[in-house]
PDB file of C-alpha atoms in Angstrom:
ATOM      1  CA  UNK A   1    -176.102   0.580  -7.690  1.00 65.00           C
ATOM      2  CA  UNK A   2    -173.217  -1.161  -8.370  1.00 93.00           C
ATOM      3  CA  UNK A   3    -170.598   0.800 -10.933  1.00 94.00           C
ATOM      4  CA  UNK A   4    -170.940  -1.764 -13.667  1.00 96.00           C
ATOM      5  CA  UNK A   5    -174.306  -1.999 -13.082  1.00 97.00           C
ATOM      6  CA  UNK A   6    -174.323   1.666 -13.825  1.00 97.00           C
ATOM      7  CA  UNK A   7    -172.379   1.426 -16.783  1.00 98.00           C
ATOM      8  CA  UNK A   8    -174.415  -1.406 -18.296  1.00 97.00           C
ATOM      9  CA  UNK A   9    -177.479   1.198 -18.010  1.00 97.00           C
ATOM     10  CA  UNK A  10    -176.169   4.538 -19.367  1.00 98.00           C
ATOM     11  CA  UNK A  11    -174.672   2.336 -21.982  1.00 97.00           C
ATOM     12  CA  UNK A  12    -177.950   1.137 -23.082  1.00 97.00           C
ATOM     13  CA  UNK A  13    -179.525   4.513 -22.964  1.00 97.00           C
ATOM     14  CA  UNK A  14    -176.840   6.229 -25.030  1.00 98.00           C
ATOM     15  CA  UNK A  15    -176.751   6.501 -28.570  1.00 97.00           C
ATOM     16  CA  UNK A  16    -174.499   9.064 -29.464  1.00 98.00           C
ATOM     17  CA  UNK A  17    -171.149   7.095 -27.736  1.00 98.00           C
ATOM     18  CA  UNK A  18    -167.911   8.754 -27.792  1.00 98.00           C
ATOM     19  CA  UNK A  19    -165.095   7.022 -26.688  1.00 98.00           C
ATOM     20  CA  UNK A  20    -161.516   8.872 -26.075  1.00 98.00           C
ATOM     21  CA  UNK A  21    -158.873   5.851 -25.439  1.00 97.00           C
ATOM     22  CA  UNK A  22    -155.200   6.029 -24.740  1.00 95.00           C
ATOM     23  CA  UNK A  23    -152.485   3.388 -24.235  1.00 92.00           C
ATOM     24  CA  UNK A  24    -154.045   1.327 -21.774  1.00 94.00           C
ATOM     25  CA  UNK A  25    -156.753   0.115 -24.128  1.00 96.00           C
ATOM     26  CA  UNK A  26    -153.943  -1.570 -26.125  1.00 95.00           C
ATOM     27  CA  UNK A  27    -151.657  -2.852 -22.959  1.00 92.00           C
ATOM     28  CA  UNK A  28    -154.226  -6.064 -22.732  1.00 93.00           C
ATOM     29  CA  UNK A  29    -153.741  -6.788 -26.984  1.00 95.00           C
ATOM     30  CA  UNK A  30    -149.238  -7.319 -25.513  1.00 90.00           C
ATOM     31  CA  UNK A  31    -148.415  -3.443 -26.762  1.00 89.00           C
ATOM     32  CA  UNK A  32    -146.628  -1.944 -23.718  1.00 77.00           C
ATOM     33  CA  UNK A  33    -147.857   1.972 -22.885  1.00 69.00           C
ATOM     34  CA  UNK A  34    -145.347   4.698 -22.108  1.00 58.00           C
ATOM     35  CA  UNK A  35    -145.949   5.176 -18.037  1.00 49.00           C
ATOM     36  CA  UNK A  36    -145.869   2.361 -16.802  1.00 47.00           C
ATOM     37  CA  UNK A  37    -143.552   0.541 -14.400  1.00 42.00           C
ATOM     38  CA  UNK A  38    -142.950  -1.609 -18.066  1.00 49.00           C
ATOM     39  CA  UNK A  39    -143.651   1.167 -20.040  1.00 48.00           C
ATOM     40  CA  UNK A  40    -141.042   2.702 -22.460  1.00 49.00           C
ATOM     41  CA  UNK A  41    -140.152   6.299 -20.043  1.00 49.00           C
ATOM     42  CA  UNK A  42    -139.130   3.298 -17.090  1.00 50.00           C
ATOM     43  CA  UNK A  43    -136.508   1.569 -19.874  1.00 55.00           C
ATOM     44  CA  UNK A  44    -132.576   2.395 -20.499  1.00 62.00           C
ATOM     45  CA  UNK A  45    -131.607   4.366 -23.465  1.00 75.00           C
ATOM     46  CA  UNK A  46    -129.153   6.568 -24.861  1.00 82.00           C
ATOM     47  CA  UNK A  47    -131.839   9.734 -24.432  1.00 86.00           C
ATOM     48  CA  UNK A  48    -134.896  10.284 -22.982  1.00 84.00           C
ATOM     49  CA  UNK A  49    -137.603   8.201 -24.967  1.00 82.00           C
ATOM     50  CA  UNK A  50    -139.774  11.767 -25.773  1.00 85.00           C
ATOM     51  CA  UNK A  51    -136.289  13.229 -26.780  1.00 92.00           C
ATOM     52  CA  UNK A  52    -136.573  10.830 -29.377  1.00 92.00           C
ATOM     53  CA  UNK A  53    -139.444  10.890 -30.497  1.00 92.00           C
ATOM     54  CA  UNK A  54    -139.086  14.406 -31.147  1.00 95.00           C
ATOM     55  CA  UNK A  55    -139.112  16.133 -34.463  1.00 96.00           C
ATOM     56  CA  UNK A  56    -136.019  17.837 -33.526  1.00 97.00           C
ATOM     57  CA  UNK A  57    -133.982  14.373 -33.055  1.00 97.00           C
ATOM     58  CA  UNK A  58    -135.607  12.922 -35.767  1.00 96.00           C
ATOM     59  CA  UNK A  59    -133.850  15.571 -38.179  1.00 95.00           C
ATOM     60  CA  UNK A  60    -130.555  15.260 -36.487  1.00 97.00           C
ATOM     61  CA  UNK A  61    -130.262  11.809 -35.774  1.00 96.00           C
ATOM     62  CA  UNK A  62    -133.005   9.608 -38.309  1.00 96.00           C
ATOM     63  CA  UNK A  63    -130.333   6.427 -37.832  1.00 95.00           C
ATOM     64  CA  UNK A  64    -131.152   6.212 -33.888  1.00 94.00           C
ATOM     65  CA  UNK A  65    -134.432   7.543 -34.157  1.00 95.00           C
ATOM     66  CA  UNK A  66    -135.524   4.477 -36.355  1.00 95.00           C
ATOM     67  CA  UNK A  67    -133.181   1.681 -34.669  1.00 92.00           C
ATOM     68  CA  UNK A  68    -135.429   3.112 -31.412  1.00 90.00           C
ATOM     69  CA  UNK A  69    -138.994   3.423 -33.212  1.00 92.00           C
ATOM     70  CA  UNK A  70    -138.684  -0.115 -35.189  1.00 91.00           C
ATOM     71  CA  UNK A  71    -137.850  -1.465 -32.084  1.00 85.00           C
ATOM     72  CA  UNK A  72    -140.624  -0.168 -29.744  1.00 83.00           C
ATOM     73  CA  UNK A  73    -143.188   1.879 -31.492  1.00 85.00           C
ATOM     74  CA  UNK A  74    -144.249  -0.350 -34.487  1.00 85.00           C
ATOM     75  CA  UNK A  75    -146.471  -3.062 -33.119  1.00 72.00           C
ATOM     76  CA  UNK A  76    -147.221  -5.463 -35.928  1.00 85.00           C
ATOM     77  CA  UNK A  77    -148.780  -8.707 -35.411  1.00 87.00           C
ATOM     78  CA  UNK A  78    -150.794  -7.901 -32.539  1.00 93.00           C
ATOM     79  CA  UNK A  79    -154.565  -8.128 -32.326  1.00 96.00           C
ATOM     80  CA  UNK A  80    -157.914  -6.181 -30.577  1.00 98.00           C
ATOM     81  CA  UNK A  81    -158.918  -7.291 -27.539  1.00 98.00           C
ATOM     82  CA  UNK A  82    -162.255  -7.320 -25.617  1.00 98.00           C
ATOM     83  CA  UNK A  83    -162.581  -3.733 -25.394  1.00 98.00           C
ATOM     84  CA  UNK A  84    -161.595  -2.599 -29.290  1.00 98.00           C
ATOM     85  CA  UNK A  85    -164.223  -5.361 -30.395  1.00 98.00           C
ATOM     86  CA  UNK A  86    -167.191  -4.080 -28.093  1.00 98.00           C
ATOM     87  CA  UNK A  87    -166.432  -0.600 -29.273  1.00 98.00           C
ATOM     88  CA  UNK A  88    -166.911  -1.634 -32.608  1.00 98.00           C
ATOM     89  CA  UNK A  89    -169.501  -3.988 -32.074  1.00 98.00           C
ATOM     90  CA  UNK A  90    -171.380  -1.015 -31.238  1.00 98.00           C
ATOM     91  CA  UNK A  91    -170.560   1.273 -33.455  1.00 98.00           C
ATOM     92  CA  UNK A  92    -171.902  -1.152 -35.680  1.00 98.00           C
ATOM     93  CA  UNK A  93    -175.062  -1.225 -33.715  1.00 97.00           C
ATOM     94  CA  UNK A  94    -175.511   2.216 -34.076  1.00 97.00           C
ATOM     95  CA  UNK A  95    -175.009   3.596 -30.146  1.00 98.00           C
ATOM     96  CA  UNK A  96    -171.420   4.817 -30.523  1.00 98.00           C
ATOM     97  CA  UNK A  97    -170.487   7.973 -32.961  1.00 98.00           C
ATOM     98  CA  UNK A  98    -166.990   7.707 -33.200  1.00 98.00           C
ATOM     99  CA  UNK A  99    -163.795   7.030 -31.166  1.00 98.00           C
ATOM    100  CA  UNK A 100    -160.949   9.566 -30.499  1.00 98.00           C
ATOM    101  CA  UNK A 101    -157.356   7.562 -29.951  1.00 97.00           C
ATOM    102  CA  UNK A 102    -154.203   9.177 -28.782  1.00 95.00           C
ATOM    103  CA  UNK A 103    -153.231   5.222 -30.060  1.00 95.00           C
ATOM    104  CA  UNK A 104    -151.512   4.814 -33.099  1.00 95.00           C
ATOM    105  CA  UNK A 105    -151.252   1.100 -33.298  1.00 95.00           C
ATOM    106  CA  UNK A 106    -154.341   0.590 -35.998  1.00 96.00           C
ATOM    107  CA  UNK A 107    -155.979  -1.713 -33.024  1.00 97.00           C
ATOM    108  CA  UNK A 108    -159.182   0.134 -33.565  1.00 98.00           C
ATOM    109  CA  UNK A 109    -159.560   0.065 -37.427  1.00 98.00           C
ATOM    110  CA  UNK A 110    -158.746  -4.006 -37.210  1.00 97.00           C
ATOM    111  CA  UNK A 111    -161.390  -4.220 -34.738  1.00 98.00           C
ATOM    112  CA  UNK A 112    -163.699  -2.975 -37.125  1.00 98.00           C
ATOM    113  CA  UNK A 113    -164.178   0.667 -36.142  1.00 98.00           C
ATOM    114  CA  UNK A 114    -164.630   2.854 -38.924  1.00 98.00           C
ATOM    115  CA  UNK A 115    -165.096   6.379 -37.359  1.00 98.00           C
ATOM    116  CA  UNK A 116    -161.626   6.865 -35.452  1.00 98.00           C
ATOM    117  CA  UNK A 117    -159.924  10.155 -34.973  1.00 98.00           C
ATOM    118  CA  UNK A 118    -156.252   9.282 -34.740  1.00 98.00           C
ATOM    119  CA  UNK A 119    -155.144  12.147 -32.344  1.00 96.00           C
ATOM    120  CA  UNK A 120    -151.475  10.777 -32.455  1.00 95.00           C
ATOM    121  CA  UNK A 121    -151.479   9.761 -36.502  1.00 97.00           C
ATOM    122  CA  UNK A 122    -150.640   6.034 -37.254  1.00 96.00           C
ATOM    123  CA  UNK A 123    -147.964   3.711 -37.383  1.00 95.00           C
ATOM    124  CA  UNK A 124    -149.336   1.936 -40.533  1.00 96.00           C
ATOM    125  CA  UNK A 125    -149.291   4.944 -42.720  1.00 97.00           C
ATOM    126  CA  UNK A 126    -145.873   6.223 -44.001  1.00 98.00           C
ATOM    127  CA  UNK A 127    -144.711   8.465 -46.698  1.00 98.00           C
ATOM    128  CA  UNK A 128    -141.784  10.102 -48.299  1.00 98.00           C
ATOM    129  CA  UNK A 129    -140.340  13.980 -46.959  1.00 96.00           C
ATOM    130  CA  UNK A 130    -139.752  14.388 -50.553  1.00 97.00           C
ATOM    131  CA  UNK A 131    -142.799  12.995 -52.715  1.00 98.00           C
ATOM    132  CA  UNK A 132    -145.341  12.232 -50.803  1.00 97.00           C
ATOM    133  CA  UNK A 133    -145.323   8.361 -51.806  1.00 98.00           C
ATOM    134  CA  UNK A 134    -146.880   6.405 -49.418  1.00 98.00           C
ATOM    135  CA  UNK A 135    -145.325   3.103 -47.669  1.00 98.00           C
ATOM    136  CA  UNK A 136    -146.618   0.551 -45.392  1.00 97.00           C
ATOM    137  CA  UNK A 137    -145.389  -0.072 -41.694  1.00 96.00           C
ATOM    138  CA  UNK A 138    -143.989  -3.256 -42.983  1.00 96.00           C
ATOM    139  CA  UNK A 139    -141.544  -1.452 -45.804  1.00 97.00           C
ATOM    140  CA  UNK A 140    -140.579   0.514 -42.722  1.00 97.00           C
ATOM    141  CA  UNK A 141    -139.880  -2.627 -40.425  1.00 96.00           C
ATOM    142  CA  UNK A 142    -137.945  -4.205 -43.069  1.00 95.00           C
ATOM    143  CA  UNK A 143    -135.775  -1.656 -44.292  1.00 95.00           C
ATOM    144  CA  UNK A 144    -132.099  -1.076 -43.278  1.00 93.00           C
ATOM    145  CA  UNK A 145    -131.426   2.176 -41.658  1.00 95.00           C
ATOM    146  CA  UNK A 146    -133.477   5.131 -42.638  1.00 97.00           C
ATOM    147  CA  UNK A 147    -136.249   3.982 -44.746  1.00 98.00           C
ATOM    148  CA  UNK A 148    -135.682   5.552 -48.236  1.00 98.00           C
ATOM    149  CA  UNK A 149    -138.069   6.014 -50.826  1.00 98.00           C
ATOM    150  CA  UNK A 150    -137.254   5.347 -54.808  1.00 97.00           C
ATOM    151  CA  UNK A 151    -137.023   9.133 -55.354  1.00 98.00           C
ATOM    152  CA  UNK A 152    -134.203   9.063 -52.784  1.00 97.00           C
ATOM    153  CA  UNK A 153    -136.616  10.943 -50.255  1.00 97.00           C
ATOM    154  CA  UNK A 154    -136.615   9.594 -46.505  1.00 97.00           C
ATOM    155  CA  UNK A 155    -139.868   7.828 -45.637  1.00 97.00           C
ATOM    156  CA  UNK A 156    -141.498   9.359 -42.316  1.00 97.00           C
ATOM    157  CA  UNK A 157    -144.209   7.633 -40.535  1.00 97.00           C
ATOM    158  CA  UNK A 158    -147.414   9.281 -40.189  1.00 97.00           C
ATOM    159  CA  UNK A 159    -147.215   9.601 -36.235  1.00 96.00           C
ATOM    160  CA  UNK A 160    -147.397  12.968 -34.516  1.00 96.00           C
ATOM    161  CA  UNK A 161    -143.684  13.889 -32.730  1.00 95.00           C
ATOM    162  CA  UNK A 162    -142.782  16.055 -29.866  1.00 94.00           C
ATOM    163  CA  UNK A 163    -142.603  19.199 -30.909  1.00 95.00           C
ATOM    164  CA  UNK A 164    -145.576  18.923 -33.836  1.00 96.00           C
ATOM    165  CA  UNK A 165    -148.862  19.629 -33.821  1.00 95.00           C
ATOM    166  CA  UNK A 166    -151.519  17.918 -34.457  1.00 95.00           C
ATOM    167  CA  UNK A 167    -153.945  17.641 -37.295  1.00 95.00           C
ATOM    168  CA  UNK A 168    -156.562  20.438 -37.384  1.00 97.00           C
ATOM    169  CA  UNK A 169    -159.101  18.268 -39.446  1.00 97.00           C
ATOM    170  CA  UNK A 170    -158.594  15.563 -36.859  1.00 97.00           C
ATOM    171  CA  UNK A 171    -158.773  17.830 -33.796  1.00 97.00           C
ATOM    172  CA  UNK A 172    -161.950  19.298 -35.241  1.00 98.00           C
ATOM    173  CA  UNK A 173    -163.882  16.446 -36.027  1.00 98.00           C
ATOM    174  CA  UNK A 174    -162.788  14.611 -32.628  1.00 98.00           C
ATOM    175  CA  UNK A 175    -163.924  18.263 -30.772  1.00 98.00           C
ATOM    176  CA  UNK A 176    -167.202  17.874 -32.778  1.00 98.00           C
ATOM    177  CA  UNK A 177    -167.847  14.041 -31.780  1.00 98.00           C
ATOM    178  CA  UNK A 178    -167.278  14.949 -28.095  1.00 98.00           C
ATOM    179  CA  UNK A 179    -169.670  18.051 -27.999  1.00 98.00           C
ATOM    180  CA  UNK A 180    -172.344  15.843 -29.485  1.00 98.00           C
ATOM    181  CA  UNK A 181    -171.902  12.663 -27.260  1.00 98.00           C
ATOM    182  CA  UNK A 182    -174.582  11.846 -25.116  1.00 98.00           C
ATOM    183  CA  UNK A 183    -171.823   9.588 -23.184  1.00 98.00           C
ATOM    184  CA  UNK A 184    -167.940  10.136 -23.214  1.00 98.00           C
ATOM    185  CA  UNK A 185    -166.174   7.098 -22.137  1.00 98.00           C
ATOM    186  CA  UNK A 186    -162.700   7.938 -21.480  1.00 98.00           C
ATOM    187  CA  UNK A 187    -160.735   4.531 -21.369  1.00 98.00           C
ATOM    188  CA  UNK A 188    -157.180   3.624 -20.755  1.00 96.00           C
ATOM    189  CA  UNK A 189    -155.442   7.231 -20.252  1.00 94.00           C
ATOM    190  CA  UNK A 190    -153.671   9.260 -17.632  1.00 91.00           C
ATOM    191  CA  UNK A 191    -154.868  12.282 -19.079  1.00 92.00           C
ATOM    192  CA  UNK A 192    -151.793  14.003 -18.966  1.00 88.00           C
ATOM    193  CA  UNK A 193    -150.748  14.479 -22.402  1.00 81.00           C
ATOM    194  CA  UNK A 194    -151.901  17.982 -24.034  1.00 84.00           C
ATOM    195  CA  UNK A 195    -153.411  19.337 -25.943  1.00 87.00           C
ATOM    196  CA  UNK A 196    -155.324  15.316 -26.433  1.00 84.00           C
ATOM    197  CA  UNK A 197    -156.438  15.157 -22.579  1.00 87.00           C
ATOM    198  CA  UNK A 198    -158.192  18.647 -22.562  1.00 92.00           C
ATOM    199  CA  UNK A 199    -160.268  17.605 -25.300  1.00 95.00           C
ATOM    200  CA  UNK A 200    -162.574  15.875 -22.839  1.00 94.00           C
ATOM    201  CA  UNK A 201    -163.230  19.330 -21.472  1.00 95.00           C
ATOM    202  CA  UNK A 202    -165.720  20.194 -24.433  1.00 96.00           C
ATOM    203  CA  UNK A 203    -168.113  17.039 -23.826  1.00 97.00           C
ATOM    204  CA  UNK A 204    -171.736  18.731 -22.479  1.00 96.00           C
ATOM    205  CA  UNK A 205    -172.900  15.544 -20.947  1.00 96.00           C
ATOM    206  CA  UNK A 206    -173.861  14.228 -17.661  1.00 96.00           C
ATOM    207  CA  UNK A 207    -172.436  10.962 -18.523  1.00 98.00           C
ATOM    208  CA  UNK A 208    -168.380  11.507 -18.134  1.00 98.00           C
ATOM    209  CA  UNK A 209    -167.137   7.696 -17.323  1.00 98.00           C
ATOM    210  CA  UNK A 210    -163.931   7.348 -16.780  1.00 98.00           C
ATOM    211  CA  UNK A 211    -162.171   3.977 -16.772  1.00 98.00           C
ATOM    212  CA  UNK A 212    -158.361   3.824 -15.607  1.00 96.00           C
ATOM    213  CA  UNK A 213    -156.200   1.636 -13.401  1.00 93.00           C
ATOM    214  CA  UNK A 214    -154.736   4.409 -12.162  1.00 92.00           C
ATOM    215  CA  UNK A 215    -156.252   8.241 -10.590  1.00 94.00           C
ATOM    216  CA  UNK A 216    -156.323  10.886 -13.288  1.00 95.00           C
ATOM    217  CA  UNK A 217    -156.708  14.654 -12.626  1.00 94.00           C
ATOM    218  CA  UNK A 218    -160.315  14.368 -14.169  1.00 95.00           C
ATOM    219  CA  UNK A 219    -161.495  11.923 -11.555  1.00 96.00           C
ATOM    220  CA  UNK A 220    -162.996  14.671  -9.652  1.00 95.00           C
ATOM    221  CA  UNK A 221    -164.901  15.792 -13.341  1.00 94.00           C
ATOM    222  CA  UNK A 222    -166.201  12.398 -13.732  1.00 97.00           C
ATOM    223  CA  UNK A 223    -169.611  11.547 -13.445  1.00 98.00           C
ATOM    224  CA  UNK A 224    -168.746   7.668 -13.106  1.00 98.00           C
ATOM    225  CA  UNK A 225    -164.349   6.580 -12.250  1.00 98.00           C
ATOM    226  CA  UNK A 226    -163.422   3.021 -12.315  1.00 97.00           C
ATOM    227  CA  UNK A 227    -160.017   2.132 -10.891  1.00 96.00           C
ATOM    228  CA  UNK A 228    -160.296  -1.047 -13.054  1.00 95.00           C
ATOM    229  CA  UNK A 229    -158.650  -2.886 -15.781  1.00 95.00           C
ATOM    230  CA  UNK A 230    -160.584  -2.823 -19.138  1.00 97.00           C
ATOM    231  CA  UNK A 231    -160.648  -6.689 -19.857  1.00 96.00           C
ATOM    232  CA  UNK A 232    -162.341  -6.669 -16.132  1.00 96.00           C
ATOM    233  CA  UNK A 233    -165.228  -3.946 -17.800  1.00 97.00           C
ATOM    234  CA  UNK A 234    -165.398  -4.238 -20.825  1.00 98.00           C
ATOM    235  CA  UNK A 235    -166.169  -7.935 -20.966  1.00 97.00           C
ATOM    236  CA  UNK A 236    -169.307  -7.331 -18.927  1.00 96.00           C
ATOM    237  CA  UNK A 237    -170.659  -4.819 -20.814  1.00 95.00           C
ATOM    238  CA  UNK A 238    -173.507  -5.782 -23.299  1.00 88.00           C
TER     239      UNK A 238
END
């Protein structure tokens, strides 16, 4: 049977869905990933992009850090594609639980998802250090320098750095989705960030698909690989 074909018929057996998606999902909606020949590690900066995005740099040097971040991590204005919509479209329907991101673009959520884990936080929420008040990604476009709140306070968006951890609600209930998933579609990731990529490692399934232009080290894991662009799949998919 043809992979698609394959696809198209676990999909319409499943209905506990879980789908894990990384970078790639959002490359097709104009949102360039990280490793890529494009992608922001293959660009020229003053540092290392992760040495930026680090919560170390952050504290010593918010100026760059946000000239750097306003510049390539806040994607505003851009819009789902074929694969956020059919995700929601079935959530909607019922057949998929919930979707785990390492994304933090919101692409998901404007889709019409309503059960995402944000592994990685989100661009669109923002808050003070000092208060707690929170600000929208568009206060934090828009300002001049660091982003300052009316207390004074510096306004830090709600994205996970280097060198933090992540949220143990959200790596709870993302664990909890994948363990009950009759099918984990893993979408638009090299798998090689931790601790997001050994998540997959708690699904129970027979029903590991995993859909990625390029080879990841769970290939050999995978009940179903396709070295495919998600457009390509995801727009023949019911």
């Amino acid at each position: 049977m043809d992979e698609i074909e394959t696809l198209k018929k676990w999909v319409s057996e499943s209905n506990h869905i879980v789908a894990f998606t990384g970078a790639g999902v959002s490359t097709e909606s104009g949102i360039p990933d990280f490793r890529s020949v494009d992608g922001l590690y293959n660009q020229k900066f003053d540092y290392p992009p992760e040495t930026i995005i680090s919560h170390s740099f952050f504290l010593r040097n918010p100026d760059y850090f946000y000239r750097f971040y306003r510049e390539k991590m806040l994607p505003l204005g851009f819009e789902p594609n074929i694969t956020h919509k059919v995700l929601a479209r079935w959530e909607e329907e019922g057949k998929l639980s919930a979707v785990v991101t390492q994304n933090i673009d919101g692409l998901h959520q404007k889709a019409g998802s309503k059960h995402v884990y944000e592994l990685h936080g989100s661009v669109l929420r923002n808050y003070c250090t000092r208060c707690g008040k929170f600000y929208s990604a568009e206060f934090v476009k828009n300002s001049e320098g660091i982003p300052r709140c009316t207390c004074g306070g510096m306004v830090k968006p709600d994205v996970v750095l280097y060198e933090e951890g992540l949220d143990q609600k959200t790596i709870e209930g993302s664990l909890r989705a994948i363990r009950q998933a009759d099918m984990l579609i893993v979408a638009g990731t090299s798998l090689t960030v931790y601790p997001a990529a050994g998540f997959i490692n708690d699904y129970r399934g027979n029903r590991l698909v995993l859909i990625n232009r390029d080879e990841t080290p769970y290939d050999h894991y995978a009940d179903l690989v396709l070295h495919r662009s998600l457009g390509e799949v995801f727009s023949q998919l019911p």
